Each structure stands twice: as C-alpha cells, then as structure tokens.
PDB file of C-alpha atoms in Angstrom:
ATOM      1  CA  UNK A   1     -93.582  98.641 -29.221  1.00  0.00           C
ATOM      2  CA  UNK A   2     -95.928  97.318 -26.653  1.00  0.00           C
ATOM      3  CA  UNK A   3     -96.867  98.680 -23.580  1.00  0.00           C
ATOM      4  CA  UNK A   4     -95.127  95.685 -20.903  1.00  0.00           C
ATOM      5  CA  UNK A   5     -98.291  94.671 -18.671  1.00  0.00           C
ATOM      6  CA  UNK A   6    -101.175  96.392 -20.787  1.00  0.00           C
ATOM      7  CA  UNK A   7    -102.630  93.058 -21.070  1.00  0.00           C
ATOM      8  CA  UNK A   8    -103.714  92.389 -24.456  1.00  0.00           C
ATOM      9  CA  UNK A   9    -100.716  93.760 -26.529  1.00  0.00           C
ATOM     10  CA  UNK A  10     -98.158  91.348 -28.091  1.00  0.00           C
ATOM     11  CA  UNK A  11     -94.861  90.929 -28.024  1.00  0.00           C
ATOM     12  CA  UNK A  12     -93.286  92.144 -30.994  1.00  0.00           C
ATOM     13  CA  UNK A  13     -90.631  90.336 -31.878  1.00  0.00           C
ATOM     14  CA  UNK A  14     -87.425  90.458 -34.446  1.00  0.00           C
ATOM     15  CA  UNK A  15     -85.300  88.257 -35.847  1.00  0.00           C
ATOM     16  CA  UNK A  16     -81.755  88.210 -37.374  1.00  0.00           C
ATOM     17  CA  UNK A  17     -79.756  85.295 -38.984  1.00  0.00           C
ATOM     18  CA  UNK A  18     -78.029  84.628 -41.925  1.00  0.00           C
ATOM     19  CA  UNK A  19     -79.980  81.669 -43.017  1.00  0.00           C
ATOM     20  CA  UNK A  20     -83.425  82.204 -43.763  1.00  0.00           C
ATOM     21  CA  UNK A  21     -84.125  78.537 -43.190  1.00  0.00           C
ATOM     22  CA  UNK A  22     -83.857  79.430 -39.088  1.00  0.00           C
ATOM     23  CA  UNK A  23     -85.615  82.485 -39.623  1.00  0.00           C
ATOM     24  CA  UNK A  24     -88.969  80.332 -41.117  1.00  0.00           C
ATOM     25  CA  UNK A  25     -88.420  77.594 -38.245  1.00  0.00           C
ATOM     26  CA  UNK A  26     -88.771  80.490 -35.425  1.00  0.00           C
ATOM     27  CA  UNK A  27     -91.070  81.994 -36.808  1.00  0.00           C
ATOM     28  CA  UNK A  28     -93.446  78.621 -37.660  1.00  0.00           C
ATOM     29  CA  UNK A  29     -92.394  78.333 -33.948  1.00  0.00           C
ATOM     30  CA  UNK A  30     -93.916  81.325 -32.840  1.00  0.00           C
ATOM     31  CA  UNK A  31     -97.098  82.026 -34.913  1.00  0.00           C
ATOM     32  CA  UNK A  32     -98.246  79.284 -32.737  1.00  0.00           C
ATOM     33  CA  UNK A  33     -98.475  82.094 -29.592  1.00  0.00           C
ATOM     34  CA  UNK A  34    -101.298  84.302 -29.130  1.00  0.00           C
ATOM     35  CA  UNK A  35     -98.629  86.785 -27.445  1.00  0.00           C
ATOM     36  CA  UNK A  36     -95.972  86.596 -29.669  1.00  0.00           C
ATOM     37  CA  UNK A  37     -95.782  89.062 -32.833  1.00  0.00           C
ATOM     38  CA  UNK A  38     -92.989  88.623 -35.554  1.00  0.00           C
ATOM     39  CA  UNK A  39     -92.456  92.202 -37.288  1.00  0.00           C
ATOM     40  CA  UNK A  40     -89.500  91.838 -39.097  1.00  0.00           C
ATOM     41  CA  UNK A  41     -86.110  90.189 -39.670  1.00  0.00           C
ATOM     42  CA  UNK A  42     -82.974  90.324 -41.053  1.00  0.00           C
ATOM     43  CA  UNK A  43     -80.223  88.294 -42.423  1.00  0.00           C
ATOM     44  CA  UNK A  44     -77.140  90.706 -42.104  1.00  0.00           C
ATOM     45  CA  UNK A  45     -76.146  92.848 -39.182  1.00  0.00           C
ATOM     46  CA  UNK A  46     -76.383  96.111 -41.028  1.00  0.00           C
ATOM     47  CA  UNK A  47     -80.260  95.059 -41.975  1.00  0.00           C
ATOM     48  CA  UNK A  48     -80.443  94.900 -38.628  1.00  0.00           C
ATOM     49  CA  UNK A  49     -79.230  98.392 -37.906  1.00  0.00           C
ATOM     50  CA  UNK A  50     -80.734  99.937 -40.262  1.00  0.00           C
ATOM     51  CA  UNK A  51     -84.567  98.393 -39.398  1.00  0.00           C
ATOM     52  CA  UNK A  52     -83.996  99.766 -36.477  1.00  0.00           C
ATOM     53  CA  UNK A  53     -83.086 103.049 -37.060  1.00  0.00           C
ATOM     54  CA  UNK A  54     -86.889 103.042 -38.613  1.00  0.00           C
ATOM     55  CA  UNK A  55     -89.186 100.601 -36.426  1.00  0.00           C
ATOM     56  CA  UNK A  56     -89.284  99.385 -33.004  1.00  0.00           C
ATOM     57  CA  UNK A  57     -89.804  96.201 -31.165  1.00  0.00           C
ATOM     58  CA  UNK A  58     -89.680  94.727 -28.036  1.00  0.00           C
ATOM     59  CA  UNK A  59     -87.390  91.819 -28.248  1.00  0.00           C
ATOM     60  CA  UNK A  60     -84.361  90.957 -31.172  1.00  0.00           C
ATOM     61  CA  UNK A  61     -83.566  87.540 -31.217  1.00  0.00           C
ATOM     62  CA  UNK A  62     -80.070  88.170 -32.849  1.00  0.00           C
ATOM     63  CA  UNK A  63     -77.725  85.446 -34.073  1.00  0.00           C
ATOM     64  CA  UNK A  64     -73.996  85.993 -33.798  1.00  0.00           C
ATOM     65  CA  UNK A  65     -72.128  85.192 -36.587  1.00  0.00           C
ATOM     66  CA  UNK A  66     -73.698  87.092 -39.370  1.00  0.00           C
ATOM     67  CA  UNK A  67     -72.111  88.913 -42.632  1.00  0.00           C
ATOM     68  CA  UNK A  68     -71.411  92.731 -42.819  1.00  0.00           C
ATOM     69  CA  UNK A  69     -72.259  93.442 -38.937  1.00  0.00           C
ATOM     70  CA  UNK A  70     -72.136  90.371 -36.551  1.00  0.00           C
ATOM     71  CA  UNK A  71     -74.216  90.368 -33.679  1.00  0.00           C
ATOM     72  CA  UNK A  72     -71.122  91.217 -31.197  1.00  0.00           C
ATOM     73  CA  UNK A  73     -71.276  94.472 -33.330  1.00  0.00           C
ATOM     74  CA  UNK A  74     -74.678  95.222 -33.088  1.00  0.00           C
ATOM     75  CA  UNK A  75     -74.959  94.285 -29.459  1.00  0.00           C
ATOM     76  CA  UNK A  76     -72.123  97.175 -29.406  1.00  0.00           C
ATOM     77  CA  UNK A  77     -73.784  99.545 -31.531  1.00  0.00           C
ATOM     78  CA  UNK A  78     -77.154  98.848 -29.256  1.00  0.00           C
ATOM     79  CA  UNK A  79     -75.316  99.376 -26.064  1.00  0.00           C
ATOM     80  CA  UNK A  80     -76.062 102.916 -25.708  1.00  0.00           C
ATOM     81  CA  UNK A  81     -79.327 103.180 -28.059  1.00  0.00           C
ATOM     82  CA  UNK A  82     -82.078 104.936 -26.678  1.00  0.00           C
ATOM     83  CA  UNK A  83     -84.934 102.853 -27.771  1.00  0.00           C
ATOM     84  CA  UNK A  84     -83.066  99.128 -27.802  1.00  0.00           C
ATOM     85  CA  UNK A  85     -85.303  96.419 -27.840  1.00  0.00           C
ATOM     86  CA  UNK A  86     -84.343  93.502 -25.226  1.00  0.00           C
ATOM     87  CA  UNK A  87     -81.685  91.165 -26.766  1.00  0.00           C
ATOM     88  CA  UNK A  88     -81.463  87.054 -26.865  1.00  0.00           C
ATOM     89  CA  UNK A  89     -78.538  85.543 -28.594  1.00  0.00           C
ATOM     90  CA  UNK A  90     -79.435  82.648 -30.441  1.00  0.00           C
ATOM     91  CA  UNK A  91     -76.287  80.990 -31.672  1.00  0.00           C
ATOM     92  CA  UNK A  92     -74.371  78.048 -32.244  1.00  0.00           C
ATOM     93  CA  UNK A  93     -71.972  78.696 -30.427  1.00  0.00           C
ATOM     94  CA  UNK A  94     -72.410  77.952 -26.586  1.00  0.00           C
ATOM     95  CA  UNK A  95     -69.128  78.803 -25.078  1.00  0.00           C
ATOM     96  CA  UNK A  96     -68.784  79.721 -21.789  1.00  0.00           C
ATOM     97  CA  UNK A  97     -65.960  83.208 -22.904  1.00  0.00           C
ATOM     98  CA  UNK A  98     -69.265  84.383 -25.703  1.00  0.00           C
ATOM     99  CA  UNK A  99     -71.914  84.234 -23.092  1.00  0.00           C
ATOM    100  CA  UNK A 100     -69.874  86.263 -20.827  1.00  0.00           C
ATOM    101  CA  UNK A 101     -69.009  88.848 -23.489  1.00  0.00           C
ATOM    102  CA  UNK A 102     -72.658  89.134 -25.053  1.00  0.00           C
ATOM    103  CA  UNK A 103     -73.691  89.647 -20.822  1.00  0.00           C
ATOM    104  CA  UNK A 104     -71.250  92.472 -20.375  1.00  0.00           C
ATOM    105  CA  UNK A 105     -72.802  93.829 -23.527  1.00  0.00           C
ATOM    106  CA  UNK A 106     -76.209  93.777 -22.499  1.00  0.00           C
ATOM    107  CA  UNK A 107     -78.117  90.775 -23.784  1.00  0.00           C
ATOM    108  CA  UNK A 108     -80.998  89.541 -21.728  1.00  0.00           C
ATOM    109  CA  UNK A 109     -80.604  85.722 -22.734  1.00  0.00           C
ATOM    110  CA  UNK A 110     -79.038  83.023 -24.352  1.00  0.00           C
ATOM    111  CA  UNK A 111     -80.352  80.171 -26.369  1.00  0.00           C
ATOM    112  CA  UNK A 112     -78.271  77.300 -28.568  1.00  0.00           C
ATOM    113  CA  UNK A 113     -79.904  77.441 -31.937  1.00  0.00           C
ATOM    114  CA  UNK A 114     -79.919  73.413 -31.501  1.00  0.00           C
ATOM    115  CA  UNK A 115     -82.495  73.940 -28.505  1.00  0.00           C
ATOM    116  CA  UNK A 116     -84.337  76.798 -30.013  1.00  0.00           C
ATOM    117  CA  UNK A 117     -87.704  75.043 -31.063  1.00  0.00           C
ATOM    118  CA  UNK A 118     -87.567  74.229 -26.712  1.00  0.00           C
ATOM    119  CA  UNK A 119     -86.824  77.402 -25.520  1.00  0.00           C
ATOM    120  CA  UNK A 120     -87.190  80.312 -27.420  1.00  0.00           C
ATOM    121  CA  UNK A 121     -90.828  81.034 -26.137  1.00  0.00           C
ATOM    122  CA  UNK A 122     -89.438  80.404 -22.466  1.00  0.00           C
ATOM    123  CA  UNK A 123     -86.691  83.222 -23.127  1.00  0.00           C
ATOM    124  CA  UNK A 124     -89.035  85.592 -25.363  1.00  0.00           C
ATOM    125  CA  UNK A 125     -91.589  85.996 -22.327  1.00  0.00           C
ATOM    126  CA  UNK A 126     -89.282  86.086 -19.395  1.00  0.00           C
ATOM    127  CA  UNK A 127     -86.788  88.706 -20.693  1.00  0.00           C
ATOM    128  CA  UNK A 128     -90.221  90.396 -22.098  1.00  0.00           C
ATOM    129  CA  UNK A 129     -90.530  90.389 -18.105  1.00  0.00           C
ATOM    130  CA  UNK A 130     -87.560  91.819 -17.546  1.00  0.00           C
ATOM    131  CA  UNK A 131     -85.711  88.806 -16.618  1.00  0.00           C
ATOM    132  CA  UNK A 132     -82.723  86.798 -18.151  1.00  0.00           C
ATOM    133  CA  UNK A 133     -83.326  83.556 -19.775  1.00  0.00           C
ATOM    134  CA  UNK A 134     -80.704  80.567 -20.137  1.00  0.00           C
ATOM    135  CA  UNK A 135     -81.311  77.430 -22.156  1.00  0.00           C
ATOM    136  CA  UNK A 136     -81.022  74.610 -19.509  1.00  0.00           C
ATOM    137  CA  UNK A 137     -77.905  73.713 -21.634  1.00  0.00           C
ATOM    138  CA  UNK A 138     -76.159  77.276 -21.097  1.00  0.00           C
ATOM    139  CA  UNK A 139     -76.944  77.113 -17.251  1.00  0.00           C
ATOM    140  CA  UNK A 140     -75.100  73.623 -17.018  1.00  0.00           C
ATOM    141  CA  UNK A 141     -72.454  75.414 -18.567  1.00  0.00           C
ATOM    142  CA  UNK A 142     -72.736  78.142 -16.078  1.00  0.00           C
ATOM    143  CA  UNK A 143     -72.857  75.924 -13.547  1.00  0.00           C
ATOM    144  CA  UNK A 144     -69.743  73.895 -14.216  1.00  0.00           C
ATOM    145  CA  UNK A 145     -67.507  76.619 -15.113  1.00  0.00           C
ATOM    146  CA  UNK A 146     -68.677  78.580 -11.210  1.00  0.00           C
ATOM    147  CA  UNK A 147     -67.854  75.293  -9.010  1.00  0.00           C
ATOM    148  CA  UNK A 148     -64.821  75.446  -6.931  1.00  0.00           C
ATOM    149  CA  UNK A 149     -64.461  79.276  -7.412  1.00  0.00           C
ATOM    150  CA  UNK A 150     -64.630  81.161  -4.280  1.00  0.00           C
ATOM    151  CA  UNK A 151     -67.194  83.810  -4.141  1.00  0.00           C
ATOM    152  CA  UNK A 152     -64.701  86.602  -3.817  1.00  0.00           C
ATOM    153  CA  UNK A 153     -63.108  85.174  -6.999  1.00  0.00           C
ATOM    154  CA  UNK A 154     -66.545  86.266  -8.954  1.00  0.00           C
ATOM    155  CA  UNK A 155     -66.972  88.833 -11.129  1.00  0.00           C
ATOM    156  CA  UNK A 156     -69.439  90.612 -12.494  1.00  0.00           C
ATOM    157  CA  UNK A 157     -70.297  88.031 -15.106  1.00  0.00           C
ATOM    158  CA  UNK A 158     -70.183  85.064 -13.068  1.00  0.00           C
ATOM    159  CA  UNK A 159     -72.122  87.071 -10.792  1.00  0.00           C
ATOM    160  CA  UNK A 160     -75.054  87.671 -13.212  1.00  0.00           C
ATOM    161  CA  UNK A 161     -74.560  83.781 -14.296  1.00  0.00           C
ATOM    162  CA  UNK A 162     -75.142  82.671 -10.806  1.00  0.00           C
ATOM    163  CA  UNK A 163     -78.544  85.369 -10.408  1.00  0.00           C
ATOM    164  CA  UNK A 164     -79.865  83.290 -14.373  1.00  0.00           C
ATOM    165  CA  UNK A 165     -79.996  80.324 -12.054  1.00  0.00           C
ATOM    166  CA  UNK A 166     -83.111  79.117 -10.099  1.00  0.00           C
ATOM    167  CA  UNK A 167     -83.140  78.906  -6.560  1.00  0.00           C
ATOM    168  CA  UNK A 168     -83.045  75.057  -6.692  1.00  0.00           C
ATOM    169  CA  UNK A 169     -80.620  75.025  -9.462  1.00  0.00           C
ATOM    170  CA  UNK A 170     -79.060  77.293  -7.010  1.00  0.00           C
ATOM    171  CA  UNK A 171     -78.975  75.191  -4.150  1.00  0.00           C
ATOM    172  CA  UNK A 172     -78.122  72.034  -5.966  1.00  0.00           C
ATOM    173  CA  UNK A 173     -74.955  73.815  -6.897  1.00  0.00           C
ATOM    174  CA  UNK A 174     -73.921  74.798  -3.657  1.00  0.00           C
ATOM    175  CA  UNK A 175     -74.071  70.927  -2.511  1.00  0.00           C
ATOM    176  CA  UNK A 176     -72.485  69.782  -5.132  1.00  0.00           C
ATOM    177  CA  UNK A 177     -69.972  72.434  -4.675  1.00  0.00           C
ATOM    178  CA  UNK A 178     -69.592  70.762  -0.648  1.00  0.00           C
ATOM    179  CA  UNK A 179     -68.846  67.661  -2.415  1.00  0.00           C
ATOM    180  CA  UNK A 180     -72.609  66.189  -1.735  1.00  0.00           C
ATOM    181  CA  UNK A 181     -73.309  62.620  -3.629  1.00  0.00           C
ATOM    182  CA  UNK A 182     -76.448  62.614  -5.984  1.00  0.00           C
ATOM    183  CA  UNK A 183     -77.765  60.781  -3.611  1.00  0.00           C
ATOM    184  CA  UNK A 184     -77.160  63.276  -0.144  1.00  0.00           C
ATOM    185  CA  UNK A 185     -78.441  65.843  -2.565  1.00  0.00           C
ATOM    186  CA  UNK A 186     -81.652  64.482  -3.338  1.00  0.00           C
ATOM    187  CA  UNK A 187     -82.168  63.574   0.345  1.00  0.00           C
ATOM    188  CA  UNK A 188     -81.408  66.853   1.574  1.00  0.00           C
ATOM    189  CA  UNK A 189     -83.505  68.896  -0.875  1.00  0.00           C
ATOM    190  CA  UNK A 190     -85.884  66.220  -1.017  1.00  0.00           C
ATOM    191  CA  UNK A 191     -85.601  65.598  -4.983  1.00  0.00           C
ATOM    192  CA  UNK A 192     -85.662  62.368  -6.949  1.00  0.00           C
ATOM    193  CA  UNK A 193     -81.759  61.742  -7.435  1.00  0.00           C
ATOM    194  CA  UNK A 194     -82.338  62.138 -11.487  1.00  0.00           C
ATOM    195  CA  UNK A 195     -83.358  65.819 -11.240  1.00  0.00           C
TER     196      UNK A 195
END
C-alpha cells in the first residue's frame, strides 16, 4: 500500500467485475497515469475477498452486481476490515436508493460504468485524497432527488450527498431550490446561463 503524500509512490489500484472486457478498458484507461498502479482484479466477489485477505491496495474499484459475492456483500464484509482499501462503485446501475446504501456502507465514490473512461481517474485521485467522488451524472441525481426537502428532513445520506457537491454546484442548488430562473442564476453567481 502506498504511503498517501510520500510523493513518488503510486496508487495501487484494484479492480472487480464480472466481465473482463471492463476490466481491460480500465485498465487501458489507467496505464496511461504515471500515478496510477493496477495490482490485481477480480471477476467474482469471493476473488475479491479472498485477494484481499493476502495483498493490499489503496483503492478497489468494485462493481456491484457480481456472481458468488456482489459488491453490496463485500462492501459489508469490508465494513469493519482493518486494512480496507478506499472503495468506488462502478456500476450500471445509478439509482438514487443504491448510492445511498453503498454510502451508509462506506464507499468513497460513485461512478456509472457508461462514464467510466471520463471519470474514473477524477474519483481514483480524490478519494486517494480522502475525499468522495461523484460522476457529474450521480450529483445531478443527488441534486434532484435533495430539492424541495427541508434541511431538517435530511439524513445522514442526503447529508453526505449534499457535502459530494461543489460549492458552486452547491449554490446553484440553493437558487434553484428559491425558484431562481436560469437566467437570475447566472446573473447572480455571475455564470454563463449554460453552466
């Protein structure tokens, strides 16, 4: 595992889906970074389990619907491990219910597999960091399913939803949550109206 701010050390990285073909494209995907290190992967949950039990890495980029464990499992098996690496989802399923769940469980992030070429890079280094990470997709999500709740209404989850978003994503949602018009919001945060 690497050392997080030692400077030259990568980020070791490892993956787990049930189709190799996905496994090839992220990992084409990231032999292109310096920083990045692919160790292993895995196309069943129990593979999974059991790599771990004998190596170590920084960050599992873990798919949810898998054979013999799926990644709700191992999320739940990982919950209380000692040594568990940092966790993105990468999935292709993007509801709003499964990104609360794998939050309460402890994943860092959350990519759609059909945006993973975009982001997956972006969410390896910032939950590397010790932040979350959100495909722009799952935060419009996020963002639709929070407006019009009150803030005492909020729970934990929505909570953590609302920190995953920037602090202009942030503020756009609040005016658009006062009923602003695209165009009041781009005048009062002075924005181009198609941001």
């Amino acid at each position: 595992m690497s050392v997080k701010g030692s400077g030259d050390d990568k980020i070791t990285v490892h993956i787990a889906d049930d189709h190799q073909i996905l496994i090839d494209g992220v990992m084409a995907v990231l032999s292109l970074e310096k920083d990045i290190e692919v160790i292993g992967y895995s196309l069943n949950g129990n593979q999974v389990l059991d790599w771990f039990n004998e190596h170590s890495a920084d960050i599992l980029v873990l798919d949810i619907n898998m054979p013999e464990a799926d990644g709700i499992e191992v999320l739940r098996r990982f919950k209380d491990y000692y040594d568990a690496p940092d966790i993105i989802i990468l999935s292709s399923y993007d509801d709003i219910k499964l990104i609360k769940e794998v939050l309460s469980m402890g994943a860092k992030g959350f990519v759609p597999k059909k945006s993973a070429g975009e982001h997956i890079v972006r969410a390896i280094r910032s939950v590397y960091k010790g932040e979350q990470y959100f495909s722009d997709e799952v935060k419009e999500k996020m963002m639709k399913t929070l407006m019009g709740k009150p803030s005492q209404d909020l729970g934990s989850q929505e909570s953590t939803l609302i920190n995953a978003l920037t602090r202009r994503e942030y503020q756009i949602l609040k005016l658009i949550a006062q009923q602003y018009t695209t165009k009041e919001i781009s005048e009062a945060l002075h924005i181009s109206e198609s941001t």
